[in-house]
PDB file of C-alpha atoms in Angstrom:
ATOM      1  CA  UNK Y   1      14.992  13.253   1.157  1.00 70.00           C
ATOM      2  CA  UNK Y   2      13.213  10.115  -0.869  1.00 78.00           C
ATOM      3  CA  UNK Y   3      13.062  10.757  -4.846  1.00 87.00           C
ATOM      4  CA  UNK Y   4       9.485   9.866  -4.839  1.00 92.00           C
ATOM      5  CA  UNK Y   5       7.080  10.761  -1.363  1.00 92.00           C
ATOM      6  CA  UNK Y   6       3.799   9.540  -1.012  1.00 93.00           C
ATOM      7  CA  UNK Y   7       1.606   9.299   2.133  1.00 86.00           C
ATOM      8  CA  UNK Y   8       1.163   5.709   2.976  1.00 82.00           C
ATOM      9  CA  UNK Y   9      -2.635   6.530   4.656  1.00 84.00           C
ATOM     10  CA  UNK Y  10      -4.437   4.620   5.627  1.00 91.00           C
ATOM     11  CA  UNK Y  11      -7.433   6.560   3.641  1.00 94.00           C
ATOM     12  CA  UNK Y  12     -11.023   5.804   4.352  1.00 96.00           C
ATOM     13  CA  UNK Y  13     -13.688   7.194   2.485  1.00 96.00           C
ATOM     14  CA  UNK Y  14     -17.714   6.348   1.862  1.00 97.00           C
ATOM     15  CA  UNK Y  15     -18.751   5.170  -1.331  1.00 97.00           C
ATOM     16  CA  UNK Y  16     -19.485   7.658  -3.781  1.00 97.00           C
ATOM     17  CA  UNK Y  17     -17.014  10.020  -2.860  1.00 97.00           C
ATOM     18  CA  UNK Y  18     -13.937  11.616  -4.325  1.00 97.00           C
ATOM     19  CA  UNK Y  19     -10.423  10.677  -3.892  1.00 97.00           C
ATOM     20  CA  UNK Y  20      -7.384  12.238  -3.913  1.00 96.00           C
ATOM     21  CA  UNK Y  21      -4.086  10.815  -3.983  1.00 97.00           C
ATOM     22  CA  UNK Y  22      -0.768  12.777  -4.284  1.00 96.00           C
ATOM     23  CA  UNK Y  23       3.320  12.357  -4.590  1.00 96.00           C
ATOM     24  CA  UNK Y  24       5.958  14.970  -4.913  1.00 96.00           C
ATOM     25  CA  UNK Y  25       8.918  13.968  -5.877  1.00 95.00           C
ATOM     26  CA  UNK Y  26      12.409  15.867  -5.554  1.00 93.00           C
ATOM     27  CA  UNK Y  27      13.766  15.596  -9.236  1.00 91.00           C
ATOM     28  CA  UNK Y  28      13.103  17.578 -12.208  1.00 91.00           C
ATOM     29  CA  UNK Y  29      14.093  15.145 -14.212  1.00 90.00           C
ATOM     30  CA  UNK Y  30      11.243  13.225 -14.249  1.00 91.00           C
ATOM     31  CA  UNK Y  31       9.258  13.161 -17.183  1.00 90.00           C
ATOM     32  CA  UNK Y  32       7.217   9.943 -17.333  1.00 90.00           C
ATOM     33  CA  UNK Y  33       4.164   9.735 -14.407  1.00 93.00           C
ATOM     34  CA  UNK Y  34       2.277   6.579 -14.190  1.00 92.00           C
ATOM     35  CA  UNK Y  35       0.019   5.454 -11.190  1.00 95.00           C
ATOM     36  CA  UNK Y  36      -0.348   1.657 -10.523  1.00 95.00           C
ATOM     37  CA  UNK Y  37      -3.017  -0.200  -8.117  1.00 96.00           C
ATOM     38  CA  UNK Y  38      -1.938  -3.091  -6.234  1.00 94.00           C
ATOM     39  CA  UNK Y  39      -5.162  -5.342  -4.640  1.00 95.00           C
ATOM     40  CA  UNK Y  40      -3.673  -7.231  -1.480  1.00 90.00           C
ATOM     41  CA  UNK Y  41      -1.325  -9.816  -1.820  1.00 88.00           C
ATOM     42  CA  UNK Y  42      -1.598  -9.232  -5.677  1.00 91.00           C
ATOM     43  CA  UNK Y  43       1.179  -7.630  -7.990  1.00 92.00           C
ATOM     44  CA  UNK Y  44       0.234  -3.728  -9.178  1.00 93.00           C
ATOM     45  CA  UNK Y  45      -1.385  -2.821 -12.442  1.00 92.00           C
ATOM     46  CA  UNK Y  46      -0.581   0.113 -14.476  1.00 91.00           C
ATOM     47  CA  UNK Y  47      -3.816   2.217 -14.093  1.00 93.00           C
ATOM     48  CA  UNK Y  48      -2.655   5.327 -15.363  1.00 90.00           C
ATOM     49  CA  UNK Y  49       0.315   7.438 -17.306  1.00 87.00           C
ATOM     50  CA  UNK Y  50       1.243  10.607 -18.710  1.00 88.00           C
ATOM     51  CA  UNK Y  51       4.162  12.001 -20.305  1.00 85.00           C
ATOM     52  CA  UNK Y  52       5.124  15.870 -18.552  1.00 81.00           C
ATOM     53  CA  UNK Y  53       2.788  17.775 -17.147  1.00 82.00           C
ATOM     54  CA  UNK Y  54      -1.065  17.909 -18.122  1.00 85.00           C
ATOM     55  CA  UNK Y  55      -4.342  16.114 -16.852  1.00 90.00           C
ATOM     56  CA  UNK Y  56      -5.350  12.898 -18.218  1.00 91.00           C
ATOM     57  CA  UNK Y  57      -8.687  11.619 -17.642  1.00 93.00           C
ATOM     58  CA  UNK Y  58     -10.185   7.356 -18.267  1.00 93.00           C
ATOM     59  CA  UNK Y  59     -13.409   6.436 -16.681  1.00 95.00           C
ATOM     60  CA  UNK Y  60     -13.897   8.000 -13.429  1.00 97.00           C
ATOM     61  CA  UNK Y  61     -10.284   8.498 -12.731  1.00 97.00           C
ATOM     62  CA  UNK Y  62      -8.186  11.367 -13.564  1.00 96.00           C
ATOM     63  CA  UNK Y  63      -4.210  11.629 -13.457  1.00 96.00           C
ATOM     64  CA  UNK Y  64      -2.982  15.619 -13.189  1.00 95.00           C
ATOM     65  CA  UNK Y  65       0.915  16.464 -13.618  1.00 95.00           C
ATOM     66  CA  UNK Y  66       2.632  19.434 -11.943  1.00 93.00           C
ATOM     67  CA  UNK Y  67       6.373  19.726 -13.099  1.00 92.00           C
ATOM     68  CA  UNK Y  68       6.438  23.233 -12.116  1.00 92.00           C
ATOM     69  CA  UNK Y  69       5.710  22.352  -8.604  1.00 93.00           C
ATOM     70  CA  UNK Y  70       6.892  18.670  -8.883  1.00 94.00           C
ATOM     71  CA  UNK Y  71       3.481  17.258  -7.951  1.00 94.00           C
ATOM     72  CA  UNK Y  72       1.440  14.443  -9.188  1.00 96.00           C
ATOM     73  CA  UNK Y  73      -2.413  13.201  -8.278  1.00 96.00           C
ATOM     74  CA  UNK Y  74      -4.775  10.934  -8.874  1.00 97.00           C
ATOM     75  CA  UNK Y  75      -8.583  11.836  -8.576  1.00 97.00           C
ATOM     76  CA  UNK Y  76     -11.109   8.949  -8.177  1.00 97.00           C
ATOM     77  CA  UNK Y  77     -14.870   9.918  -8.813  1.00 97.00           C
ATOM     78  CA  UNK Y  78     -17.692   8.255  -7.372  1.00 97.00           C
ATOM     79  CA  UNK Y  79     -15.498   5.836  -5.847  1.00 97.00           C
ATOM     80  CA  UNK Y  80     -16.564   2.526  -4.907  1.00 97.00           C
ATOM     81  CA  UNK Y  81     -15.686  -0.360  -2.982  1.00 97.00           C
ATOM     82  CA  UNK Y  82     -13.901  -1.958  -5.846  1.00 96.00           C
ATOM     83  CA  UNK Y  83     -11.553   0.539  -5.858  1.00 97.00           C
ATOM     84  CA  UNK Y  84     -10.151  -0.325  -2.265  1.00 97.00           C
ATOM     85  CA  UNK Y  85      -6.284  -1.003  -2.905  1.00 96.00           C
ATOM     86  CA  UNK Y  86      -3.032   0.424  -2.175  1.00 95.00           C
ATOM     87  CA  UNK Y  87      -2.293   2.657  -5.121  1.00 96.00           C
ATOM     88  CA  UNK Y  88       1.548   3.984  -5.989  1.00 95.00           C
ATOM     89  CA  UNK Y  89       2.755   6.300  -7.699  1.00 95.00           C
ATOM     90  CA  UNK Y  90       5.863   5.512  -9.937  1.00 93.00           C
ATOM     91  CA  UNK Y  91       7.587   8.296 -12.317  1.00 91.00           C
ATOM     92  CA  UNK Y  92      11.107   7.858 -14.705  1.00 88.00           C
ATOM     93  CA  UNK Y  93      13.853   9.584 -16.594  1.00 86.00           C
ATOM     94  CA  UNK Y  94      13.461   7.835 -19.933  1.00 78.00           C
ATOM     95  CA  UNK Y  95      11.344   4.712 -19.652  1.00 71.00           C
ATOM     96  CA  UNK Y  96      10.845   1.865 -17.227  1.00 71.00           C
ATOM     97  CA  UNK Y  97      14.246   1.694 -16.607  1.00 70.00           C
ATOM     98  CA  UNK Y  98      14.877   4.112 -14.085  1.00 78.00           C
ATOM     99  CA  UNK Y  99      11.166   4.177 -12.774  1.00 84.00           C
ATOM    100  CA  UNK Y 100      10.897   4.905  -9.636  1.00 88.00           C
ATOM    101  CA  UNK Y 101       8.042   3.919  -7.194  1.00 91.00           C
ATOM    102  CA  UNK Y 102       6.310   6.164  -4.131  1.00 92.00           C
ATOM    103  CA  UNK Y 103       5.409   3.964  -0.897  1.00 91.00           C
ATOM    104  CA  UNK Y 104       1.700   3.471  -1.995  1.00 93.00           C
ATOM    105  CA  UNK Y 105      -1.344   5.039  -0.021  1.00 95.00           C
ATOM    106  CA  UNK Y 106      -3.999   2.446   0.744  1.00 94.00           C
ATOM    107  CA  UNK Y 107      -7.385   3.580   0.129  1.00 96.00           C
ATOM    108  CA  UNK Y 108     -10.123   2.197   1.742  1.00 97.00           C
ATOM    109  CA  UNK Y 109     -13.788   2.711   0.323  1.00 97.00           C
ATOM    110  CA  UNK Y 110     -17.038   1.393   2.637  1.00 96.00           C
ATOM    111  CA  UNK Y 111     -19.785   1.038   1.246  1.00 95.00           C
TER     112      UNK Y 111
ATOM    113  CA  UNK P   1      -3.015 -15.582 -22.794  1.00 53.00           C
ATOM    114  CA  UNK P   2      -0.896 -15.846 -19.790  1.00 72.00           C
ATOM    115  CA  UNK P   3      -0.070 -13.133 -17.565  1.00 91.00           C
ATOM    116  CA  UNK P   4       3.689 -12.719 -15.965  1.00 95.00           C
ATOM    117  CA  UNK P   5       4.280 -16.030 -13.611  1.00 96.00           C
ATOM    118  CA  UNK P   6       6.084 -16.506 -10.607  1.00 97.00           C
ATOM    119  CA  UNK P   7       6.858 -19.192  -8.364  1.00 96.00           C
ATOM    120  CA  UNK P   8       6.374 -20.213  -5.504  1.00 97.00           C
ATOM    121  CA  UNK P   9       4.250 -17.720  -4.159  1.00 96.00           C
ATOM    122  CA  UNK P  10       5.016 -18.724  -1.024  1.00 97.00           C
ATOM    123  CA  UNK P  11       8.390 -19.254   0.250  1.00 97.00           C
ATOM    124  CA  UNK P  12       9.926 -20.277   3.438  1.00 98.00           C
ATOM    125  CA  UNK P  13      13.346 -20.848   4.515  1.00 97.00           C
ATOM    126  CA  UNK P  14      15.817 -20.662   7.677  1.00 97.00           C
ATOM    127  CA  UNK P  15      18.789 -18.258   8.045  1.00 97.00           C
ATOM    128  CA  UNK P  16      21.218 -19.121   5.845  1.00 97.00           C
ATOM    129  CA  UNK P  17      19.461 -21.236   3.203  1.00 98.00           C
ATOM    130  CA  UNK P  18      19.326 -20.665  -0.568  1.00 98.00           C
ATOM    131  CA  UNK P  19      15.996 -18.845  -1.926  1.00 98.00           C
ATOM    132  CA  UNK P  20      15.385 -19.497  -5.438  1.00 98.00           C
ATOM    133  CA  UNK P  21      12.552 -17.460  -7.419  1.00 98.00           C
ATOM    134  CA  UNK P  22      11.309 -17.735 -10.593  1.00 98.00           C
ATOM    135  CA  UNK P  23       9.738 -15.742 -13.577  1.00 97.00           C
ATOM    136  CA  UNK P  24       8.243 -16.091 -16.598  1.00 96.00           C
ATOM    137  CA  UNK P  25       7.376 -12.940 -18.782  1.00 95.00           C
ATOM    138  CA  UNK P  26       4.585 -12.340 -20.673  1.00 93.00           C
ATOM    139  CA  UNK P  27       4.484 -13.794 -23.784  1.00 90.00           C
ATOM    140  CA  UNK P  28       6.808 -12.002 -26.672  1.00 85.00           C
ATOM    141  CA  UNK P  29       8.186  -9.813 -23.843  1.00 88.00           C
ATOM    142  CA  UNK P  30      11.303  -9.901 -23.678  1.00 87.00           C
ATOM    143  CA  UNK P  31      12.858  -7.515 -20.496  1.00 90.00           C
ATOM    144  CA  UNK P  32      12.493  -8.446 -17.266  1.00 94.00           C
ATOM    145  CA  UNK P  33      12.906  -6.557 -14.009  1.00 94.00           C
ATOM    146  CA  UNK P  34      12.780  -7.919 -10.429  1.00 96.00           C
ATOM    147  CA  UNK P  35      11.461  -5.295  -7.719  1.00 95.00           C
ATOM    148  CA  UNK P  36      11.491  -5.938  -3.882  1.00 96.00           C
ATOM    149  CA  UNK P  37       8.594  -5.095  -1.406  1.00 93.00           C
ATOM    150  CA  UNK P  38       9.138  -4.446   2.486  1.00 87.00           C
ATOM    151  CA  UNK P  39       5.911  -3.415   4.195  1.00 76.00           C
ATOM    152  CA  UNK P  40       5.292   0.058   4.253  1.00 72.00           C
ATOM    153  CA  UNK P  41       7.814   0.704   1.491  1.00 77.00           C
ATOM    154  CA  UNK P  42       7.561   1.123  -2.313  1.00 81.00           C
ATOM    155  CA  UNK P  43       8.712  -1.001  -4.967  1.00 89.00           C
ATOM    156  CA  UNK P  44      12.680  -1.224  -4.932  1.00 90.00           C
ATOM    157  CA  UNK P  45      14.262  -1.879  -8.306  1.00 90.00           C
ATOM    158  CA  UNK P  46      16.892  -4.449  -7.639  1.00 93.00           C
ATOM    159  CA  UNK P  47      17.517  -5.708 -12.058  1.00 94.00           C
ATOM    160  CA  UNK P  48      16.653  -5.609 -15.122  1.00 92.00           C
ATOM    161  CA  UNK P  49      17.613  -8.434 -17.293  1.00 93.00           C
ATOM    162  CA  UNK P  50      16.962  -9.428 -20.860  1.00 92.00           C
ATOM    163  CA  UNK P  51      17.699 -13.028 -22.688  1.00 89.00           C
ATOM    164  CA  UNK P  52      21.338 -13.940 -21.327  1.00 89.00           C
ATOM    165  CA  UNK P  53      22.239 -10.045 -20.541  1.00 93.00           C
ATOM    166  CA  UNK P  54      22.240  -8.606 -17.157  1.00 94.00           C
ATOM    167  CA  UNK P  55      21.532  -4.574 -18.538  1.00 90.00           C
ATOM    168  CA  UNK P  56      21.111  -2.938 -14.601  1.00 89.00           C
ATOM    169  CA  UNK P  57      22.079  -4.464 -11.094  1.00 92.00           C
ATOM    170  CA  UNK P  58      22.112  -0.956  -9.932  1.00 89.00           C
ATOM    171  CA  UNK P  59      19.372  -2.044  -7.134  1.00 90.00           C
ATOM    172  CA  UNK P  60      20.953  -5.562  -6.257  1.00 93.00           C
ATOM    173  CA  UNK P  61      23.267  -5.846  -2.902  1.00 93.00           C
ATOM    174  CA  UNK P  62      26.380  -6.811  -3.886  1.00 90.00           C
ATOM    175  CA  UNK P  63      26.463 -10.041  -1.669  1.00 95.00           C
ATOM    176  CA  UNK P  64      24.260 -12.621  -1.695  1.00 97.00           C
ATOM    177  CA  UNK P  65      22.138 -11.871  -4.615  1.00 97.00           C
ATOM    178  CA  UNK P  66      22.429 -12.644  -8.496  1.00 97.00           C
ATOM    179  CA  UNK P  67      19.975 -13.204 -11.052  1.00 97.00           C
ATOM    180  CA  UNK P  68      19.805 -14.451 -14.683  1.00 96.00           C
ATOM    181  CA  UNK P  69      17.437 -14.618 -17.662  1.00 95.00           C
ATOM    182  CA  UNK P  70      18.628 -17.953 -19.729  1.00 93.00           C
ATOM    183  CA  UNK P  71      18.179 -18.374 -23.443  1.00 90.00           C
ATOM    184  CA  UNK P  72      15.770 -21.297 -22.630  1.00 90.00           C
ATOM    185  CA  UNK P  73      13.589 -20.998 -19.371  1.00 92.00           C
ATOM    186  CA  UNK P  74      12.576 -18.600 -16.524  1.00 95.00           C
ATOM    187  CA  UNK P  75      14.656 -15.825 -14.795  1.00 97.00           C
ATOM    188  CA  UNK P  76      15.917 -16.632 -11.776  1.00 98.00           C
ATOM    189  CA  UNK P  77      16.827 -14.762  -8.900  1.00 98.00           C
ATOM    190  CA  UNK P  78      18.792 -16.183  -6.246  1.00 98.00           C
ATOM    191  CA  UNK P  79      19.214 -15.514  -2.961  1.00 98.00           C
ATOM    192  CA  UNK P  80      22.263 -17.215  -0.927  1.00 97.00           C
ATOM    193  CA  UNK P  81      23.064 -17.711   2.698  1.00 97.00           C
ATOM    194  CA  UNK P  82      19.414 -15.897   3.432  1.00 97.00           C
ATOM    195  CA  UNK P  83      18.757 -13.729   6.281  1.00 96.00           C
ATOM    196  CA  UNK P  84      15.839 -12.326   7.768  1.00 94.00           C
ATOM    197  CA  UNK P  85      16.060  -9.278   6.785  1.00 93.00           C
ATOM    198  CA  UNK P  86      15.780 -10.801   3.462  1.00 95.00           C
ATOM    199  CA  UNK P  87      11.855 -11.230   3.780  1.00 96.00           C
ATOM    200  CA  UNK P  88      10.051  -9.499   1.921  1.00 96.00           C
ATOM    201  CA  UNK P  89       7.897  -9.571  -1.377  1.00 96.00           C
ATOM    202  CA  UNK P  90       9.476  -9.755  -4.539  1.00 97.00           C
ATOM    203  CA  UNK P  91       8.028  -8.621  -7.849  1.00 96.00           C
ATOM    204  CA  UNK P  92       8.907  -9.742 -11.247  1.00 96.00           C
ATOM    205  CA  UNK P  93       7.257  -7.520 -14.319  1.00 94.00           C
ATOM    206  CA  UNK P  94       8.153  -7.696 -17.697  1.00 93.00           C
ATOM    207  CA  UNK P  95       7.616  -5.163 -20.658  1.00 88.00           C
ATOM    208  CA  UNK P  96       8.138  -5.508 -24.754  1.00 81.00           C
ATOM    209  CA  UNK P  97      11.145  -4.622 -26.424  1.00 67.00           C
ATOM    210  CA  UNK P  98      10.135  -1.307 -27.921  1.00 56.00           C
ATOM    211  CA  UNK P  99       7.593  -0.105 -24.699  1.00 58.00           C
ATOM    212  CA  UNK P 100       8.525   3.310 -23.365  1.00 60.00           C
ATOM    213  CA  UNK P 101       5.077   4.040 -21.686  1.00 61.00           C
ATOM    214  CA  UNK P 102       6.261   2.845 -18.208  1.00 61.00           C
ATOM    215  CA  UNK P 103       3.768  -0.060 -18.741  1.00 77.00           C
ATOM    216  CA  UNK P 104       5.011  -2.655 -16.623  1.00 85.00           C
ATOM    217  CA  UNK P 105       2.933  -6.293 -16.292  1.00 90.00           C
ATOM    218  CA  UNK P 106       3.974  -7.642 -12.929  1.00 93.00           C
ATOM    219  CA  UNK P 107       3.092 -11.286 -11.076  1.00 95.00           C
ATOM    220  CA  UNK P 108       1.475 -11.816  -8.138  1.00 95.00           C
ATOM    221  CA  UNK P 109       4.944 -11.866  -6.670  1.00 96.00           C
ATOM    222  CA  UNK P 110       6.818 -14.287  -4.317  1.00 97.00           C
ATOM    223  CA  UNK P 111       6.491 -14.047  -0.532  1.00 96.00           C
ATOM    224  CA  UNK P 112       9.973 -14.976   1.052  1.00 97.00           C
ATOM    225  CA  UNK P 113       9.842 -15.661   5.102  1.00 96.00           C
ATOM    226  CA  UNK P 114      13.173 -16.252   6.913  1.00 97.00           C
ATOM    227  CA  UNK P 115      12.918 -17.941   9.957  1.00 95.00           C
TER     228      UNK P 115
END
């Protein structure tokens, strides 16, 4: 069993529409949850993070934390083509460290 | 205000040829980690490096592949005798000293091929 599992998709959805990316991950451990979006053939950004488990919303995107059922997402509202990318999920033990990364799930938005 | 840089982007050798990749961090960062990318798979750690001090190879095959950070100049990471399993994407991100919030600043990466 991976540490980190994340569907790879692909996902397609219309413009305007909300998205809804997960990982689970097998470790307890974890206590630092960050989501990064990669753009093809560019390196990934930090888009979101959140220490334990709580929602955390910027903008149109919203990062929720389930330690109790070791569960992450990532909701995208009103999503647009802009946001087409592969996005990861990443978590840690202490700090970047010992991150570890999910596969990605690339998201596809038409307009 | 420059972002994390690697070169080449682009990188091409035959089976058993030397790969040499290079980063610079952002500026006043001072840690530097080097992540690989295989299609379809997440972002291995391979090191994490600061000026002169390897700190974790955990992720790094024990053949083959080294890296460094010097006092003066890029990291390196080097890649001997390559094969073709070696191609892949690899990532270089730096942080600051004191960062705990996961926020890592990566390049655009390198693209090895291994004919």
């Amino acid at each position: 069993q991976k540490e980190v599992e994340q569907d790879p998709g692909p996902l397609s959805v219309p413009e305007g529409a909300i998205v809804s990316l997960n990982c689970t991950y097998s470790n307890s451990a974890f206590q630092y949850f960050m989501w990064y979006r990669q753009y093809s053939r560019k390196g990934p950004e930090l888009l979101m993070y959140t220490y334990s488990s709580g929602n955390k919303e910027d903008g149109r995107f919203t990062a929720q934390v389930d330690k109790s059922s070791k569960y992450i997402s990532l909701f995208i509202r009103d999503s647009q083509p802009s946001d087409s990318a592969t996005y990861l999920c990443a978590m840690s033990f202490q700090g970047i460290n010992d991150m570890r990364f999910g596969a990605g799930t690339r998201l596809t938005v038409k307009p | 205000n420059a972002g994390v840089m690697q070169n080449p982007r682009h990188l091409v050798r035959r089976r058993g040829q030397e790969a040499r990749l290079r980063c610079s961090p952002m500026k006043g960062h001072s840690h530097v980690y080097w992540y690989r990318q295989l299609p379809e798979e997440g972002l291995k750690f391979m090191v994490y490096l600061q000026k002169e001090n390897i700190i974790d190879e955990s992720g790094m095959p024990k053949e083959r592949f080294s890296a460094e950070f010097p006092k003066e100049g890029p990291s390196i990471l080097r890649i001997q005798q390559v094969v073709r399993g070696d191609s892949a994407a690899y990532f270089c991100a730096s942080s600051r000293r004191d960062s705990n919030t996961g926020e890592l600043f990566f390049g655009e990466g390198s693209r090895l091929t291994v004919l």
